CSV table of C-alpha atoms in Angstrom, one decimal:
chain,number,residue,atom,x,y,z
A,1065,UNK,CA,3.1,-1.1,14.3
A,1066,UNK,CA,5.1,2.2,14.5
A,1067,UNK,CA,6.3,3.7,11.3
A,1068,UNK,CA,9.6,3.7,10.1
A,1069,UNK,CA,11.9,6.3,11.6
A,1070,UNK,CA,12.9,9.6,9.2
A,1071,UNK,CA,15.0,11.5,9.9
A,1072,UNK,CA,15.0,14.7,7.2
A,1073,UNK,CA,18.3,17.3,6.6
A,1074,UNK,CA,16.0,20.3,6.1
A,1075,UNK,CA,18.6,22.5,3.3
A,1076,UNK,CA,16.1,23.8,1.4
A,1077,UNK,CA,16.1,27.6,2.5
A,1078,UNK,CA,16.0,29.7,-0.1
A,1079,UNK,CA,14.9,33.9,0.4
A,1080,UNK,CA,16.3,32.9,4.0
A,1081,UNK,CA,19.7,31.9,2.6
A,1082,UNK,CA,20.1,34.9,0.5
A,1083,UNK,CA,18.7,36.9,3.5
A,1084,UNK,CA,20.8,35.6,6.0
A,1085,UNK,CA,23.8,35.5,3.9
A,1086,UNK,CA,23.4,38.5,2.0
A,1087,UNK,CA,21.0,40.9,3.5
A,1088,UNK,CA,18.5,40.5,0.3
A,1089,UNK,CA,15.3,38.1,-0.7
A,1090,UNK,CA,15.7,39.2,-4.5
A,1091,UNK,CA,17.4,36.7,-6.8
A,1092,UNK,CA,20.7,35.1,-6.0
A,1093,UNK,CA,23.1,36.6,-8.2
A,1094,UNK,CA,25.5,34.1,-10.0
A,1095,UNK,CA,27.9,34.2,-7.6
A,1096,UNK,CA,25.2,34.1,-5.2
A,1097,UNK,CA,23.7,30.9,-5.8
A,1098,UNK,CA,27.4,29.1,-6.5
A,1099,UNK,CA,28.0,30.1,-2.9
A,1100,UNK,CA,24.6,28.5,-1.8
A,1101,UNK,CA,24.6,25.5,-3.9
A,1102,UNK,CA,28.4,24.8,-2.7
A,1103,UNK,CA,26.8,25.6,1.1
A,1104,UNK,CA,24.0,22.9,0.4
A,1105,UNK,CA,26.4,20.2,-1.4
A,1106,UNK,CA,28.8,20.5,1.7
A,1107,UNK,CA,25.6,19.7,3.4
A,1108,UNK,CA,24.9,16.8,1.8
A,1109,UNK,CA,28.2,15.5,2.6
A,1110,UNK,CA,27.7,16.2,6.2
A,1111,UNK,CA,24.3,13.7,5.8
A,1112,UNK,CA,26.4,10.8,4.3
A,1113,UNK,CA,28.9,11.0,6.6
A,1114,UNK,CA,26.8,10.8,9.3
A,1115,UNK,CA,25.4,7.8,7.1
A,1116,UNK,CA,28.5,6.8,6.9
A,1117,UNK,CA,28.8,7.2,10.9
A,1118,UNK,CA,26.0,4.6,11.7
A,1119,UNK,CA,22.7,6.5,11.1
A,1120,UNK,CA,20.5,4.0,8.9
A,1121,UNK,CA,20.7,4.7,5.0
A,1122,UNK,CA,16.6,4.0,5.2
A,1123,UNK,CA,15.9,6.9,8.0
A,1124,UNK,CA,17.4,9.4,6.0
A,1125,UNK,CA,16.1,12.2,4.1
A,1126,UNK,CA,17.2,15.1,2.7
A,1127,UNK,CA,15.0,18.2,1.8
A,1128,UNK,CA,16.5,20.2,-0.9
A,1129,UNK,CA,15.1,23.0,-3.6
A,1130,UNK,CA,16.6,22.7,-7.5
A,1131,UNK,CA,16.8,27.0,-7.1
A,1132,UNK,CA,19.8,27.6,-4.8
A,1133,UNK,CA,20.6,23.4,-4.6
A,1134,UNK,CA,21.1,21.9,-8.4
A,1135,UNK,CA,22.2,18.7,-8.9
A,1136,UNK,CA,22.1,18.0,-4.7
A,1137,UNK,CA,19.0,15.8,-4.9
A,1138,UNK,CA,20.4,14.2,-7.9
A,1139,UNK,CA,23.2,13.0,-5.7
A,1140,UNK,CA,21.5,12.2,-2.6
A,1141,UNK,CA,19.4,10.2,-4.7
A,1142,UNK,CA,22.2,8.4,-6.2
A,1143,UNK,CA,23.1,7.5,-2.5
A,1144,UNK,CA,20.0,5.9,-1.3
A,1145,UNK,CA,18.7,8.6,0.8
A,1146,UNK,CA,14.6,9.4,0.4
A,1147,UNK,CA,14.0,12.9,-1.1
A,1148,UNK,CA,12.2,15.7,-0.5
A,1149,UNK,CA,11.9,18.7,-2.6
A,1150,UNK,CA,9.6,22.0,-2.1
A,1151,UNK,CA,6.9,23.0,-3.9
A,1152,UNK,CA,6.1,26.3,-2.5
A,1153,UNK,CA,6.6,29.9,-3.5
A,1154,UNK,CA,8.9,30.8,-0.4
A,1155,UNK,CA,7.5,33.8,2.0
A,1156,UNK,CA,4.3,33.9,0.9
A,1157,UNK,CA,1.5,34.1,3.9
A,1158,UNK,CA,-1.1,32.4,1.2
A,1159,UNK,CA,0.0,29.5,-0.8
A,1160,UNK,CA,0.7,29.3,-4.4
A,1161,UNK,CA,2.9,26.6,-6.1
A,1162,UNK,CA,6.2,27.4,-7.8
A,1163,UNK,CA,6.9,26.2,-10.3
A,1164,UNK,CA,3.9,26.8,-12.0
A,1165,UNK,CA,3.5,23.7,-13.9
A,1166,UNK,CA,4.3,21.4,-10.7
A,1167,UNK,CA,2.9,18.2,-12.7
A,1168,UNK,CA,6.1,18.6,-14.6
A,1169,UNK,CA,8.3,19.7,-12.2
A,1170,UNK,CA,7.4,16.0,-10.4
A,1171,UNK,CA,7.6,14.1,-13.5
A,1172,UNK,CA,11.1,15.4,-13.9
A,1173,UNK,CA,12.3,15.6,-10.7
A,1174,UNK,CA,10.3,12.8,-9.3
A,1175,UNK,CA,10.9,13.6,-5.1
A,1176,UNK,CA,9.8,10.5,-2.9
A,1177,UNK,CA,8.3,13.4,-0.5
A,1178,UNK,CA,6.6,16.8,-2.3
A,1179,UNK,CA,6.0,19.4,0.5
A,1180,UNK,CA,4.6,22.4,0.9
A,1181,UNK,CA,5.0,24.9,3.7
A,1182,UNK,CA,1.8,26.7,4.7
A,1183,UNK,CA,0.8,29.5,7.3
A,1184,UNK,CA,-2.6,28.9,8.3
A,1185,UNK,CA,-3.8,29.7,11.5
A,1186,UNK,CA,-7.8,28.4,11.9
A,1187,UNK,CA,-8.6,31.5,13.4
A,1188,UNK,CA,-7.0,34.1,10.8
A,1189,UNK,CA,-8.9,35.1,7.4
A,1190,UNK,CA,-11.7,32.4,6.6
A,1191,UNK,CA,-11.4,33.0,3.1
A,1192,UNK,CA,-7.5,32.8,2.5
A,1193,UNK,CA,-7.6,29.3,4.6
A,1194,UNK,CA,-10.2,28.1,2.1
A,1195,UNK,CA,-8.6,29.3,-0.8
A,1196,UNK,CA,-5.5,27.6,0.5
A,1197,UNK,CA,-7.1,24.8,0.8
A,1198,UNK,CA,-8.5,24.6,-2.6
A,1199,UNK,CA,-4.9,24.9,-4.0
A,1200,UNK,CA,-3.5,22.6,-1.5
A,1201,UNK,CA,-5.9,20.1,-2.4
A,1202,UNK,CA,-4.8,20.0,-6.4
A,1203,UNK,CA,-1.2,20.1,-5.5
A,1204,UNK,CA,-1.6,16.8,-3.1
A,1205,UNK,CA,-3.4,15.4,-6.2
A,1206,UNK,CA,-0.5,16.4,-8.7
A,1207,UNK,CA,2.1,15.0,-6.0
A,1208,UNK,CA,0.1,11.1,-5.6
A,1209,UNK,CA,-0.4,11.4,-9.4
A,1210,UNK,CA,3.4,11.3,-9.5
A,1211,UNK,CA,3.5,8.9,-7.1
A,1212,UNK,CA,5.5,11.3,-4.3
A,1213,UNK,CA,4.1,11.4,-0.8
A,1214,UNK,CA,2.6,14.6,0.0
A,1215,UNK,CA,4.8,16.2,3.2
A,1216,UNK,CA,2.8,19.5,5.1
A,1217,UNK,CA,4.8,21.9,6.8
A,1218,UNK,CA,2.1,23.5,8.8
A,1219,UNK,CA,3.3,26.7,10.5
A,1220,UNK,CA,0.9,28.8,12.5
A,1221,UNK,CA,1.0,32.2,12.6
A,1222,UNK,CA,-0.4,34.1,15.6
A,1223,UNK,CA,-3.3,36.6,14.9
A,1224,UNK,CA,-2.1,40.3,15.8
A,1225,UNK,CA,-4.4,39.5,19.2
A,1226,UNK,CA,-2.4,36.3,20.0
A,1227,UNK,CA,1.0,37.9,19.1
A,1228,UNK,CA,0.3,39.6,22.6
A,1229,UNK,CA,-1.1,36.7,24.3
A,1230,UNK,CA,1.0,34.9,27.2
A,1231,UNK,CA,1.7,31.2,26.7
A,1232,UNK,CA,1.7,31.5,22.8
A,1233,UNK,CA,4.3,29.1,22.2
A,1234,UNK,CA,2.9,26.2,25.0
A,1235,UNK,CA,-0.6,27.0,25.3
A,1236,UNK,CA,-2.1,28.9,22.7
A,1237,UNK,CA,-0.6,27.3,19.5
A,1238,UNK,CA,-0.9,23.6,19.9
A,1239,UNK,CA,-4.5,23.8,20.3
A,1240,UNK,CA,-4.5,25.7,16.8
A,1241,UNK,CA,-2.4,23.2,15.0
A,1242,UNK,CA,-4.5,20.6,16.1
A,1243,UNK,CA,-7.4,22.5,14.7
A,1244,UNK,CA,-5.8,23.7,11.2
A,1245,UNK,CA,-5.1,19.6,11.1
A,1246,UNK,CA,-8.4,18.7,11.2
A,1247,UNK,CA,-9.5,21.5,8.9
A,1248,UNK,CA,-6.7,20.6,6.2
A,1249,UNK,CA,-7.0,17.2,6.5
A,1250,UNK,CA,-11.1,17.1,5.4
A,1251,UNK,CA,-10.2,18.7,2.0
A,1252,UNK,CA,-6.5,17.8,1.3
A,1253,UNK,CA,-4.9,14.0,1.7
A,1254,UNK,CA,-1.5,14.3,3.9
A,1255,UNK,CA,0.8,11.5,4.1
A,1256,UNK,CA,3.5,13.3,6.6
A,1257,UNK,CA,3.0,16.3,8.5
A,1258,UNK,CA,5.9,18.9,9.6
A,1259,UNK,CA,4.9,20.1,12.6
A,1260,UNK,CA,6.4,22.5,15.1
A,1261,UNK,CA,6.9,21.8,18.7
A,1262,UNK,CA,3.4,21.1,20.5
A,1263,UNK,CA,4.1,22.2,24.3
A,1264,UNK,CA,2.5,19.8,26.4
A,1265,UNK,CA,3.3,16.2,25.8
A,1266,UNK,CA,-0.7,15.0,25.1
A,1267,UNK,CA,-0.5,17.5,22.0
A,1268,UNK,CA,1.8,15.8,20.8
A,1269,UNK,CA,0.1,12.6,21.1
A,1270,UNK,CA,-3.2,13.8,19.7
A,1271,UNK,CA,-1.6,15.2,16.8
A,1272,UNK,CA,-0.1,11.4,16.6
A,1273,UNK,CA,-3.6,9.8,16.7
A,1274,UNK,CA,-4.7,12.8,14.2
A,1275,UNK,CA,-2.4,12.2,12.0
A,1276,UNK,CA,-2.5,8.4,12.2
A,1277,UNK,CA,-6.6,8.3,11.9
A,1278,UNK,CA,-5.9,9.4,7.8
A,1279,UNK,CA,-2.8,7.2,7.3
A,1280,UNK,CA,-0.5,9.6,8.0
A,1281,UNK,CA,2.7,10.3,10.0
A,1282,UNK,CA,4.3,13.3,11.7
A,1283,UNK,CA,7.8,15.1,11.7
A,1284,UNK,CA,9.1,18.0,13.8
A,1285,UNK,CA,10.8,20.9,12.7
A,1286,UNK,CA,13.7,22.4,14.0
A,1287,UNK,CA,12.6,26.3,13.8
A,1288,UNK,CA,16.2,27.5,13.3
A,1289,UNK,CA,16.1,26.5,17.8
A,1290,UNK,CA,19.1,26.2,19.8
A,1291,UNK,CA,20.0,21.9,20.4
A,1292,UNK,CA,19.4,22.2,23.7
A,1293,UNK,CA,15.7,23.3,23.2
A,1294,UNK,CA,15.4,20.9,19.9
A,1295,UNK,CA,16.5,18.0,22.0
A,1296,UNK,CA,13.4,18.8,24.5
A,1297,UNK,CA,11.1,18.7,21.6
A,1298,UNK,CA,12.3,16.2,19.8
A,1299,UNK,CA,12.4,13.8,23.4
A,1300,UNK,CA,8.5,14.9,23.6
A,1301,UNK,CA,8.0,14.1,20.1
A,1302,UNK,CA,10.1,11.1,19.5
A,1303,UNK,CA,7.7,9.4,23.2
A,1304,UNK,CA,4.5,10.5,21.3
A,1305,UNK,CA,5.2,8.4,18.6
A,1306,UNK,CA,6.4,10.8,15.6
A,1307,UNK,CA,8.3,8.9,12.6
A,1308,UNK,CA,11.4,11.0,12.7
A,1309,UNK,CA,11.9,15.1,12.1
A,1310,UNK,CA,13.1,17.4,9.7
A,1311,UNK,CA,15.3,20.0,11.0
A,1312,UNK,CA,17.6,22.0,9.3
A,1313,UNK,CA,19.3,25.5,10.3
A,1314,UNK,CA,19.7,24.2,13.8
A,1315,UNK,CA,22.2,21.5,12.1
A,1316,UNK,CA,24.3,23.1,9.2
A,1317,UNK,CA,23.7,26.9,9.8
A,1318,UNK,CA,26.8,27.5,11.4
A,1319,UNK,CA,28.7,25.6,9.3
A,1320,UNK,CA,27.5,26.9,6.1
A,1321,UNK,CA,28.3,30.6,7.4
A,1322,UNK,CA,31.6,29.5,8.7
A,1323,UNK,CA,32.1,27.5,5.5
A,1324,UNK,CA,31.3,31.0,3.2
A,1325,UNK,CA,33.4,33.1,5.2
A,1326,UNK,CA,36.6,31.7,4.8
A,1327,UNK,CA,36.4,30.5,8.5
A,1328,UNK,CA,36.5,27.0,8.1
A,1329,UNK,CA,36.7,24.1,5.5
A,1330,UNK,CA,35.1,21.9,3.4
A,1331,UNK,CA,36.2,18.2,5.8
A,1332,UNK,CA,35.7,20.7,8.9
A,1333,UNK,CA,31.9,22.1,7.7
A,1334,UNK,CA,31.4,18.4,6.7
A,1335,UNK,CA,32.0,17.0,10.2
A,1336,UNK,CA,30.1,19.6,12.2
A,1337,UNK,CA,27.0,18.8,10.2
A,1338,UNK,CA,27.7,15.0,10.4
A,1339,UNK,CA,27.8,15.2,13.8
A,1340,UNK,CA,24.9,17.7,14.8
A,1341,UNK,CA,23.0,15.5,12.3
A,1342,UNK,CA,24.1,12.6,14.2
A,1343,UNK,CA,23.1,14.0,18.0
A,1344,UNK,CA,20.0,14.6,17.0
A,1345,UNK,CA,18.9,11.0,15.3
A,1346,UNK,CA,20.9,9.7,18.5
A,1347,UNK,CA,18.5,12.0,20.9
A,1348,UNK,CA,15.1,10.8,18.7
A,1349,UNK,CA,16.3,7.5,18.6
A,1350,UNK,CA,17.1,7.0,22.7
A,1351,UNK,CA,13.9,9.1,24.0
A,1352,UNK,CA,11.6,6.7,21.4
A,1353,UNK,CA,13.2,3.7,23.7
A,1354,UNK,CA,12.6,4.5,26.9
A,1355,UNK,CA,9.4,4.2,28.7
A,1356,UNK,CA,9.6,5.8,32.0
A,1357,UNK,CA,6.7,9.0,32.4
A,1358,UNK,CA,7.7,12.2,31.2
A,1359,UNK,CA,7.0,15.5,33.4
A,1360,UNK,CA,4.8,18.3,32.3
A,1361,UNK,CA,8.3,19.8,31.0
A,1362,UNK,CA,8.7,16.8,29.0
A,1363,UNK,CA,12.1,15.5,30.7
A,1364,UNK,CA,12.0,12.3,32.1
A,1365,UNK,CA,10.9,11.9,35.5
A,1366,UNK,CA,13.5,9.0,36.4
């Protein structure tokens, strides 16, 4: 049996954010962070409504920090939606956990998804991928303890020689992922992976039946892509058997910057995330029911 469909509203961006909105990574100032947590309420509005619109209250998720987001997991909890929260110290190329005490952090916040989000690339530095899996492992374990699922963003980095390589994207990465998989995996108990796009369809698939031989499910990120291309990888994904995705700058970056601009208002920021929410669960949804072949492209060949 195939697992239930999620389907995550990534919002929790934080040294991005302030980036993107405000050319630093430092600490939000006051005004700062009310402009961020009004950003990632008005995208919590745009999820309900599209609950509201027809997508199931059971497929969806939001992911959300307490930094730049208070009281937004609070509410999407109130409203039936599955929550994720980070537990990573943004920007970092070697894990560490933030907060410090994370035992805590769960008991309090108590997120039905704890995730991390790790570079590791199974060919970089031997001893920072063991190291981060040593950590990784105690944070899964402080995650089941609280009885949250543990979610793994896995991003992989290229080495300076692959930067230059052809075929990065397609070729050369999925093969690594599949790899860092297997190494995580021996040492740290995933429940969901967040994976990014695989290239060929069998990757995919074998990340599937990776995934699926410890229990676990995957997701796919969004990478900040245009919807054209995430609607590519998510028809690839969604045919391969993946639960759902988490995307998130792809569906409510516009509107947030609109929003914060004084270009646009609260009901209109609210609709366009509802609805690029919506196309996307409508795209994952439809590609996971058909059954004709897919080309090498991934497209349907009918």
């Amino acid at each position: 049996m195939s697992a239930p469909h999620l389907f995550v509203l990534a919002v929790d961006q934080r040294p991005w954010l302030t980036q993107a909105l405000w050319g630093h990574t430092g600490t939000a100032t006051p005004d700062q962070r009310a402009a961020a947590t009004r950003a990632k309420h008005v995208v919590l509005d745009g999820l309900l409504a599209a609950v509201d619109g027809g997508v199931p209250r059971e497929a969806a998720g939001l992911l959300v920090d307490d930094e730049l987001g208070p009281g937004v997991a609070e509410r999407a909890r109130a409203a039936g939606v599955t929550v994720s929260m980070p537990l990573e110290r943004a920007g970092l190329d070697v894990y560490e956990d933030a907060p410090a005490d994370v035992a805590a952090y769960l008991a309090h916040h108590a997120p039905d998804l704890a995730k991390v989000l790790v570079r590791y690339n199974p060919d970089g530095d031997a001893d920072a991928n063991a190291l981060q899996r040593r950590r990784l492992a105690a944070t899964a374990r402080a995650a089941h303890d609280a009885s949250s699922r543990f979610l793994f963003e896995l991003l992989v980095p290229p080495t300076p020689q692959q930067r230059e390589s052809a075929g990065w994207v397609e070729e050369i990465r999925p093969g690594l992922t599949l790899r860092a998989m297997e190494e995580i995996v021996a040492d740290v108990p995933v429940d969901v992976w967040k994976l990014e796009s695989l290239g060929p369809q069998q990757a995919y698939a074998d990340a599937v039946a990776l995934a699926a031989a410890h229990d676990a499910t995957c997701l796919l990120l969004g990478a900040g892509a245009p919807a054209a291309r995430v609607d590519d990888w998510l028809t690839r994904a969604a045919r391969s058997g993946f639960a759902g995705f988490a995307v998130g700058r792809s569906i409510w970056w516009d509107a947030v910057r609109g929003l914060l601009a004084g270009e646009t208002d609260h009901p209109a920021a609210v609709a366009t995330v509802a609805a690029r929410y919506r196309h996307f669960v409508d795209v994952f949804r439809d590609a996971s029911l058909r059954d004709e072949p897919l080309t090498a492209t991934g497209r349907s060949s009918a």
